[in-house]
Amino acid sequence: MQNKFEIMPNNFEEKDFSLAYHAELERFMKTNKLEFYSSDKREIENGDSTPLMEKYTFQANPENPESMELETPEFLNSFFESKGYGVTKPKSIINKGGTTLFVSAGVQVLDDMVFNEKKISEKKLFVAQPVFRTQYMDQVGEGFSTTFINIASEIANPSVANHFDAINDWVCLLEKLGLKKEKITLKTREKEPQWGDKKFKDFILMIYYDGLEIGDANYIYDIPQKTRDSLKISDIGFGLERIKWILKGGSYFNEKEAEDPRVFDYCKTMALLTGSGLRPSNKEHGYRLRQLSKRLMDSDKKFDELIPALRYYYNYWKKWTYLTMPESGAIEVANTENKRNSKQVD
Amino acid sequence: MDNNKNKKIFISGGGGEKDSYPLDKEFIQGIEGDRKSILYIPIAMNADPIKYEACYDWIINSLAALSGEFLDIAMWTNLNDKTEEDLNKFDAVYIGGGNTFKLLQHIYESNFFSILRKFINKGGIIYGGSAGAIIMGKNINTVSEENDRNYIYNEGLSMVGDYSIICHYQENLDEKIVKYIATYNNPVIALSERSGIRIVGDSVKVVGYDPIIVFNLNKEKSVIECGVEFSL
């Protein structure tokens, strides 16, 4: 079905985008009976994550079993396929090209299109992308981990209405998983971010559940291109682990992880990095592996005690992404680095 | 005005890592802790999570290349609720560029201002690049055009005596600097992208490829060449 914003002429001006966007937003909120989020918490204006509250109401019910539907990507893949999306394989966590050393958001599956001006994808895409946010290294705790799965839909050159249709698909998914629509609130932001040398405009819709930030929907436009008209992208992403947290209740971490979240988080990330073929070094990608290991070995854990956790997480990641290094090799690389950085005497 | 004899501050004119190589090298060599831990604060930047990741990659690649040893570099993108104890875990702090007024506002409103001062007074090393450099001066209105959101703070950390700082200096900024001095009555140190200064106590050394320009209260310019030292 073609809607009123399906075709945008090249001279579609910024004020037109703004009008179209806000009209669609109003219609979307009215149809879904959604409200804006309000908070008394201090926030900096960087578009940094909204600070977490002390306690969320969903945490009061810690007895829920973990959602089996979200233990592997199959359920999510079939849901989005049923909505007409093509499921794309996640990128290796080790980013080659692009603007960051590691993949830190699902939208980076479009890097070739944005930065190398490769073919524009005609299909709506869904990806369950493991990501590494090195900026969270010192913030590991309830709701924060250095690696997580960013489930994301990506549409190239969408109309504003296409973008809101995609947001509706996500609302439908959240309801199907058991989340209640009336607990979803929204916050809008307008930004002019820059990735590498690409400066563009972004209408951001932050999405909260019960006050917890769970995702965002970005309508990005005016992405400059050298050989063709500027691009638009609908980029909608959610943190899978935060959704699982809501469904599970209680702690963000499982029982074992809760004993020492930082240690287990660093093991989880090391398993993904070594499983992806990374080796430690003092610079570039390998720097991060060494940094994680050094911090891990600052704990009172002995390096060989961590092997079971490394194995566990290697097999966890294997369900979500292609790991180039066999399990034995990946564990060996991580364990050797941990031993190197250990204060433990053999 | 700050008279602390322990302070060690590196102020860069705001160029890329090739431009600031001599200053960056001295900064890294000046870090004496066993761990060589550096805190990077990029909050002057208007950034989203991907941009912050790119910033973090950039600082690691820039600084790690200058050291034979492993440097433990952490990044804070939010200063709210940070304590003296949190900051004292680091040997040095690197404050990056972006909007100077936004940076200063967050530093004041998060109460990080007093924590940072205590860190400097204890001998903690500070590196400021561009916006991070300008806030080390007496007043940040040397870049008043950056105040695009009615930010209310303009008094810097006054770590360079009575001087205010301006970065990315070119001669076409002279008129603006003279107007600044007439309005605020502070002398100004102007740094091109290829110049910088190292301050130890009240001694200043010019470090870089270009000289620095000092504008006195009579609005007269003097050129101070690389390697020259003077007192605040």
Coordinates of C-alpha atoms in Angstrom, one line a residue, chain A residues 42 44, chain B residues 1 41 43 78-82 95 99-117 131 134-141 151-159:
Chain A
R42 CA 19.8 14.6 35.6
I44 CA 23.6 15.3 30.0
Chain B
M1 CA 44.5 32.3 40.5
I41 CA 36.9 12.7 28.9
I43 CA 32.1 15.1 26.7
N78 CA 29.2 11.3 32.1
L79 CA 30.8 13.0 35.1
N80 CA 27.7 13.0 37.3
D81 CA 28.3 11.2 40.6
K82 CA 32.0 10.8 40.1
I95 CA 40.1 16.2 28.3
N99 CA 32.1 22.7 22.5
T100 CA 33.9 24.5 25.3
F101 CA 30.8 25.9 26.9
K102 CA 29.0 22.5 27.0
L103 CA 32.1 21.0 28.5
L104 CA 32.5 23.6 31.2
Q105 CA 28.7 23.5 32.1
H106 CA 28.9 19.8 32.6
I107 CA 32.1 20.1 34.7
Y108 CA 30.4 22.7 37.0
E109 CA 27.0 21.1 37.2
S110 CA 28.4 17.6 38.0
N111 CA 30.6 19.1 40.8
F112 CA 33.6 17.7 38.9
F113 CA 35.3 21.1 39.0
S114 CA 36.4 20.8 42.6
I115 CA 37.4 17.1 42.2
L116 CA 39.5 18.0 39.2
R117 CA 41.2 20.8 41.1
A131 CA 38.0 22.8 24.4
I134 CA 40.5 26.5 26.8
I135 CA 38.8 25.6 30.1
M136 CA 42.3 25.6 31.7
G137 CA 42.4 29.3 31.2
K138 CA 40.8 32.1 33.2
N139 CA 37.8 32.7 31.0
I140 CA 36.4 30.8 28.0
N141 CA 34.8 33.7 26.3
Y151 CA 25.3 28.4 28.7
I152 CA 25.8 30.3 31.9
Y153 CA 29.4 29.4 33.0
N154 CA 32.5 31.1 31.6
E155 CA 35.0 31.1 34.4
G156 CA 37.7 28.5 33.5
L157 CA 39.9 26.5 35.9
S158 CA 42.6 29.4 36.0
M159 CA 45.4 26.9 35.7

